[in-house]
CSV table of C-alpha atoms in Angstrom, one decimal:
chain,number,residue,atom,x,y,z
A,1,UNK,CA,-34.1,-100.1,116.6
A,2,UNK,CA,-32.5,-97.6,118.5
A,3,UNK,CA,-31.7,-94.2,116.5
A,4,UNK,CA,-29.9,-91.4,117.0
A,5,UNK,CA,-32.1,-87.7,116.9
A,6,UNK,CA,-29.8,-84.7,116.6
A,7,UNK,CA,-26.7,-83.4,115.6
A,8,UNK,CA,-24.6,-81.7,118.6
A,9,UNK,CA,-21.7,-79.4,117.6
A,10,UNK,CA,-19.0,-80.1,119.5
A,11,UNK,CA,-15.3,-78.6,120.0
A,12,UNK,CA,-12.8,-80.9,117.9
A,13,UNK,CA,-10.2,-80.9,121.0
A,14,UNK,CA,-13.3,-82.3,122.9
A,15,UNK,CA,-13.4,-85.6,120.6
A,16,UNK,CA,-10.9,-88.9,120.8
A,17,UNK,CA,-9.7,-90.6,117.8
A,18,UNK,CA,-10.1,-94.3,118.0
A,19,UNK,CA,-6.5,-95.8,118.4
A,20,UNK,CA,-6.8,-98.7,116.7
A,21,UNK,CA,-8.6,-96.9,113.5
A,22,UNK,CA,-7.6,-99.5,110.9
A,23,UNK,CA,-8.2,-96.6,107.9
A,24,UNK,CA,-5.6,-94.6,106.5
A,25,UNK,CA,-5.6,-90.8,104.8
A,26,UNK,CA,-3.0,-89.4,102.9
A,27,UNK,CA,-2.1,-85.7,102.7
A,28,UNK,CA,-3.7,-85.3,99.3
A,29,UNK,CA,-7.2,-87.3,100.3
A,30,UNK,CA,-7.6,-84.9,103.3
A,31,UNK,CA,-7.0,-82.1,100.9
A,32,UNK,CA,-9.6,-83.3,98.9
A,33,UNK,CA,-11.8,-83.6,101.8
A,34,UNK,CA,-11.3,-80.1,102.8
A,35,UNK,CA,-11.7,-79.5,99.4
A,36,UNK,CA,-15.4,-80.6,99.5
A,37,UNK,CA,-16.0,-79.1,102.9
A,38,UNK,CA,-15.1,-75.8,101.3
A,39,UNK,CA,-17.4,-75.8,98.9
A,40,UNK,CA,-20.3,-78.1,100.1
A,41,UNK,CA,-20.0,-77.5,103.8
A,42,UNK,CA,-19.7,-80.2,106.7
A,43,UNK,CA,-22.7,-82.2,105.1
A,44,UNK,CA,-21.2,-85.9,106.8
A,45,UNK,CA,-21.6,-85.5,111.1
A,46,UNK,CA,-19.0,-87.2,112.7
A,47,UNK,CA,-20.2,-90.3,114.6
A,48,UNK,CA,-18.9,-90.6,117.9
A,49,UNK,CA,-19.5,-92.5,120.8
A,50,UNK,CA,-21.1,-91.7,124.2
A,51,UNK,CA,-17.7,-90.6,125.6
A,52,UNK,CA,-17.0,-88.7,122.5
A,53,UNK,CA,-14.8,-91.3,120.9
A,54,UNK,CA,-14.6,-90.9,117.3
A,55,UNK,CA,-16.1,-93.9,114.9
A,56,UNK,CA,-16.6,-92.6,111.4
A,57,UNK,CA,-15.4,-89.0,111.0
A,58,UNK,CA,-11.4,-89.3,111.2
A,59,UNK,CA,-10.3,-87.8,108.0
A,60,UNK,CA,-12.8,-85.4,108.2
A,61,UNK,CA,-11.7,-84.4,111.2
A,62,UNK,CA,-8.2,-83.6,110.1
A,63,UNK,CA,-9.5,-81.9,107.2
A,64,UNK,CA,-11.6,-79.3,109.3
A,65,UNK,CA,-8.0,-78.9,111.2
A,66,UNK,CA,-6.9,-77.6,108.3
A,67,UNK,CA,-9.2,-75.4,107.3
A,68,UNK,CA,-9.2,-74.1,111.0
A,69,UNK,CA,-12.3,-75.0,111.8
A,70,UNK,CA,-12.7,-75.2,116.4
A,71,UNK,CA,-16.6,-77.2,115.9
A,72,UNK,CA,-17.7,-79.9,114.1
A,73,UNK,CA,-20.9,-81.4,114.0
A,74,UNK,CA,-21.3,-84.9,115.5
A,75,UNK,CA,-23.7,-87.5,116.2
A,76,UNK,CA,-23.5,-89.7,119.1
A,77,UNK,CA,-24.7,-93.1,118.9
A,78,UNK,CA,-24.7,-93.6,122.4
A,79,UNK,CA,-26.5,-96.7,121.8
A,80,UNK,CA,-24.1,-99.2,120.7
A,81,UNK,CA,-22.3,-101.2,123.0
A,82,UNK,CA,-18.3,-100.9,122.7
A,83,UNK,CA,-18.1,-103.9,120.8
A,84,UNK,CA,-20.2,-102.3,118.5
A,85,UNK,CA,-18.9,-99.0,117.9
A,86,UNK,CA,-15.3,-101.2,117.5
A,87,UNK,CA,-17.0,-103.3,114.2
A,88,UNK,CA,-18.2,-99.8,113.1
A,89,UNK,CA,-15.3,-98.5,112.9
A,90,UNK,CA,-14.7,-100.6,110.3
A,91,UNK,CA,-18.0,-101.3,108.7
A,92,UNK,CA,-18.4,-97.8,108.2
A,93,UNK,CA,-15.5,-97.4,105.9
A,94,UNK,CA,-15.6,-101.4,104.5
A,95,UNK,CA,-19.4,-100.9,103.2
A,96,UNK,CA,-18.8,-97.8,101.8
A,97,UNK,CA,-16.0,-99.5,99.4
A,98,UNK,CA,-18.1,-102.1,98.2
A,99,UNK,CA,-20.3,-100.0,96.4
A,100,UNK,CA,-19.8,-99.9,92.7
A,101,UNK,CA,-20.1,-97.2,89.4
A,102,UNK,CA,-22.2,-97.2,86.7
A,103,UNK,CA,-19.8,-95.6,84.6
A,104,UNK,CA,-21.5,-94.7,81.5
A,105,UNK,CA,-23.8,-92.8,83.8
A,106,UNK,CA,-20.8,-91.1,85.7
A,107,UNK,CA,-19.4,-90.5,82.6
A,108,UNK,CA,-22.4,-88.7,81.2
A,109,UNK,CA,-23.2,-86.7,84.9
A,110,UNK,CA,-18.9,-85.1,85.0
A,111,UNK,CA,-19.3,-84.7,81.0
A,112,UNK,CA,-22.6,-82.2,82.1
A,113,UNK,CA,-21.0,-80.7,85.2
A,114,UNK,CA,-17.8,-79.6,83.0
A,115,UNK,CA,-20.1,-78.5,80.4
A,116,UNK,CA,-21.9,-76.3,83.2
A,117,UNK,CA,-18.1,-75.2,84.0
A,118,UNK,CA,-18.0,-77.0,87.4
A,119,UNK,CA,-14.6,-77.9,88.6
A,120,UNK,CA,-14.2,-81.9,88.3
A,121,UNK,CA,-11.6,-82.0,90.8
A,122,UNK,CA,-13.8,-81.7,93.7
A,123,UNK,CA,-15.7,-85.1,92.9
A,124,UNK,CA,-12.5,-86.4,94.2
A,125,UNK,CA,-11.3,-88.1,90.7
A,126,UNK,CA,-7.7,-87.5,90.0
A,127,UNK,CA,-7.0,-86.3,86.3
A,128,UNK,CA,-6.6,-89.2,84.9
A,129,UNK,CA,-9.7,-90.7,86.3
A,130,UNK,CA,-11.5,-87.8,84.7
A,131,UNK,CA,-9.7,-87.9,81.9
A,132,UNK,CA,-11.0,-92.0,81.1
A,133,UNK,CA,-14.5,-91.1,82.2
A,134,UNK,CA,-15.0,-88.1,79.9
A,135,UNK,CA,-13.7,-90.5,77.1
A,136,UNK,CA,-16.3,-92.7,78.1
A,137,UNK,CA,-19.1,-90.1,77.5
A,138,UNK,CA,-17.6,-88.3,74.3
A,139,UNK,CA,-18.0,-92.2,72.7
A,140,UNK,CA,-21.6,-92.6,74.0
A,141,UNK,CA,-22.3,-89.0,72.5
A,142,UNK,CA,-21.2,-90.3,69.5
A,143,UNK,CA,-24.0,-93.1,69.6
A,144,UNK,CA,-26.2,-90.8,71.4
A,145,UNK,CA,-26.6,-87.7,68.8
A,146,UNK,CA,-30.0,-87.3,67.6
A,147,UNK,CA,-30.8,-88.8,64.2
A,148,UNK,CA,-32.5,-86.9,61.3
A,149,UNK,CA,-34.9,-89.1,59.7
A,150,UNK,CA,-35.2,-88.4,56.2
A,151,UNK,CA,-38.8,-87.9,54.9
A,152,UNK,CA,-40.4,-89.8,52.0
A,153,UNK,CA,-43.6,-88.1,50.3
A,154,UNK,CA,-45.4,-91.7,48.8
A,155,UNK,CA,-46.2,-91.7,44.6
A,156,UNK,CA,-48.8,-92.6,43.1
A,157,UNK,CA,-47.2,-96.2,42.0
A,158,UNK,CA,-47.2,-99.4,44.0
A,159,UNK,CA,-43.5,-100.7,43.5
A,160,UNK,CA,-43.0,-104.5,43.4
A,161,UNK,CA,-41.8,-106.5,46.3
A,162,UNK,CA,-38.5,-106.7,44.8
A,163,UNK,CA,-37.4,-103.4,44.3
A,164,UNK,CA,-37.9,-102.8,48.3
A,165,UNK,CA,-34.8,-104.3,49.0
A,166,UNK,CA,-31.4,-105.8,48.1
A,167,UNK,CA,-30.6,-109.7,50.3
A,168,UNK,CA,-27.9,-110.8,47.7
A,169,UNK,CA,-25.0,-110.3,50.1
A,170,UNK,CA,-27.4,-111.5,53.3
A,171,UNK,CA,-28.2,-114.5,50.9
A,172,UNK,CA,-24.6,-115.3,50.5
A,173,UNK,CA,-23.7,-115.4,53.7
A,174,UNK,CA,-26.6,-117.4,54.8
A,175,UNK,CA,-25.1,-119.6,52.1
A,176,UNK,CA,-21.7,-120.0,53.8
A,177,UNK,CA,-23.7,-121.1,57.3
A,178,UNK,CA,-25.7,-123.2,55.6
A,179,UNK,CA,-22.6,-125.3,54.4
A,180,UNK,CA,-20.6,-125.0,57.5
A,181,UNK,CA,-20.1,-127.8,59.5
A,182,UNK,CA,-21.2,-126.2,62.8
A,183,UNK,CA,-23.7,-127.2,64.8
A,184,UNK,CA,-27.5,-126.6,63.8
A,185,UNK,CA,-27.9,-124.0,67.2
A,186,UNK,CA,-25.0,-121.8,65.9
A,187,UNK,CA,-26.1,-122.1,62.5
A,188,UNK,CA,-29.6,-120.4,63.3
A,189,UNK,CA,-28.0,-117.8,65.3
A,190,UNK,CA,-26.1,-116.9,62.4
A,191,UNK,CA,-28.7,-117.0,60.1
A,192,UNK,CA,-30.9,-114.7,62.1
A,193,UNK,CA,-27.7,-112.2,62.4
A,194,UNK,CA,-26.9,-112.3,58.9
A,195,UNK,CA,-30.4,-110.6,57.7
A,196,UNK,CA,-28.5,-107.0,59.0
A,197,UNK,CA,-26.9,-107.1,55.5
A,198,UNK,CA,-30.5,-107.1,54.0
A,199,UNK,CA,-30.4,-103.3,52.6
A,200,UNK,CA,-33.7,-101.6,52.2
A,201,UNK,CA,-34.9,-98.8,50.0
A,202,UNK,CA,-37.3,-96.5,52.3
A,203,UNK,CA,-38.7,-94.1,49.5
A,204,UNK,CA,-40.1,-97.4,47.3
A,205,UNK,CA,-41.0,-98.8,51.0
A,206,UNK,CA,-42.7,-95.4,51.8
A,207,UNK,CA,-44.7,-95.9,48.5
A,208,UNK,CA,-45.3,-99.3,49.3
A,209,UNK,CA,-46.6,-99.0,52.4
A,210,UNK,CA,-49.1,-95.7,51.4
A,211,UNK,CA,-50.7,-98.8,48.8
A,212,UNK,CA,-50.9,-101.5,50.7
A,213,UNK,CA,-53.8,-103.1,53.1
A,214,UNK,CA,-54.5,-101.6,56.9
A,215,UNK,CA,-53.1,-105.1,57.9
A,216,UNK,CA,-49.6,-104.8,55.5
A,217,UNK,CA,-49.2,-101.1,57.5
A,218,UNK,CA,-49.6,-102.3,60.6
A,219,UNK,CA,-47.0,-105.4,60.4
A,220,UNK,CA,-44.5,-103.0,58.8
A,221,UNK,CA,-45.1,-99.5,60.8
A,222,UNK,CA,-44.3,-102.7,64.0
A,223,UNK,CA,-41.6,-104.0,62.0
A,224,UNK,CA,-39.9,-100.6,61.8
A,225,UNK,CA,-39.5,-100.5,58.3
A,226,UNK,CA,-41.6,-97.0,58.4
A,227,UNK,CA,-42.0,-94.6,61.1
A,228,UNK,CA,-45.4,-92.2,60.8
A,229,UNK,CA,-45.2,-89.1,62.3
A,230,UNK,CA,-48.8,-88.0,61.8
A,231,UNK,CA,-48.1,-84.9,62.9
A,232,UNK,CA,-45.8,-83.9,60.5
A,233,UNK,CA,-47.9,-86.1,57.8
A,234,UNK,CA,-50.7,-83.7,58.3
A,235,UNK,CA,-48.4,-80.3,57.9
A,236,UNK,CA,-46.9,-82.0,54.5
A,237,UNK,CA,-50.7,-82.2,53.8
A,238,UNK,CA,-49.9,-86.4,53.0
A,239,UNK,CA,-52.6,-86.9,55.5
A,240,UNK,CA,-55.8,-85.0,55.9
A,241,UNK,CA,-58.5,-84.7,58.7
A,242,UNK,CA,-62.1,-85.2,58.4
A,243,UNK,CA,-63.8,-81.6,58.9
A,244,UNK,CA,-65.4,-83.1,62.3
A,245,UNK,CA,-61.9,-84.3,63.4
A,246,UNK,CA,-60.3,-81.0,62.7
A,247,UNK,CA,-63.1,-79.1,64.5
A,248,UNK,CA,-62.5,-81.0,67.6
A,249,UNK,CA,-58.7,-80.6,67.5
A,250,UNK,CA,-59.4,-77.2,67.6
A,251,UNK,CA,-61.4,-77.0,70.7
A,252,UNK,CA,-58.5,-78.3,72.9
């Protein structure tokens, strides 16, 4: 594979733009791309031919013509065949189009830079572009923000099984399913979704849980129903360290 291996800079009078260019730029999108030259610089040569012809590089070409600029920096693939640098022309622009957003991630990136105080404008979005993605992140922060998790210092009493929760509506609804006259796949499905009504108290879980067997803990610190943060156990003095333990904690 043949590849070109450095960037000339070359007069803009010098190059040729390719006649039959198939790709269009209105006043305002060469703005824009002045725009970015302005404050990025000319990070995108233009690709030319042997003879200088222009193959990717057009509308940035009549954006450094208005910013006045005499050199641009090319590259010249003087490897390609005419043919080639003819399906270029287009390839260049066509594969560029087919690329796709991930727009809770775009959302979340312009959300930062306008936090930082960036001006959006220069991404290339119009307003109302900007506008939708920013609502796009102000929803995820809404589903983002970091949770407090309350903190539950375990009594001395084992609570019975059924004071740890509340399934009477979940029950009910399961009920419902049950008697419906869908087919047994939905009726499982709807079953298994129905337990989210199952309400649970976490202080009588907490107690449960400090009672119960090393087996029991295990199944319900996996089932989420408790979270241990032994770190903070240990400063609410719920857990203690062996003397040996604590000694070598100390030596790190």
């Amino acid at each position: 594979m043949k590849l070109p291996n450095q960037i000339e800079t070359i007069q803009i009078d010098e190059l040729i733009p390719y006649i039959r260019n198939s790709r269009t730029h209105s006043d305002a999108q060469v703005a824009q791309i002045a725009a970015s030259i302005k404050e990025f610089g000319f990070t995108n040569p233009v690709l030319i031919d042997k003879d200088g012809g222009i193959i990717a590089g057009h509308g940035r070409i009549m954006a450094a013509r208005k910013l006045k600029m005499d050199h641009v920096p090319c590259i010249r693939l003087a490897h390609l065949s005419p043919i080639q640098a003819r399906a270029l022309v287009i390839a260049d622009n066509k594969l560029a189009l087919n690329a796709g957003w991930d727009d809770n991630m775009l959302a979340l990136e312009l959300k930062d830079l306008e936090e930082l105080g960036y001006d959006l404008s220069i991404t290339g979005f119009n307003s109302k572009e900007l506008q939708s993605l920013l609502d796009i992140a102000a929803a995820e922060s809404i589903y983002s923000n970091k949770i407090t998790v309350p903190t539950y210092e375990p009594r001395n009493k084992k609570p019975p099984i059924a004071d740890l929760y509340d399934d009477k509506k979940a029950m009910e609804l399961i009920g419902e399913i049950q008697d419906s006259k869908l087919p047994q796949k939905e009726k499982d499905f709807l079953m298994a979704a129905a337990s989210r009504h199952i309400v649970f108290n976490y202080s009588k879980i907490a107690d449960f849980y400090a009672h119960s067997s090393k087996e029991c803990q295990d199944l319900m610190e996996k089932s989420a129903l408790v979270i241990v943060d032994y770190k903070q156990a240990i400063e609410n003095g719920f857990v203690h360290l062996t003397a040996q333990i604590d000694e070598l904690n100390g030596e790190e």
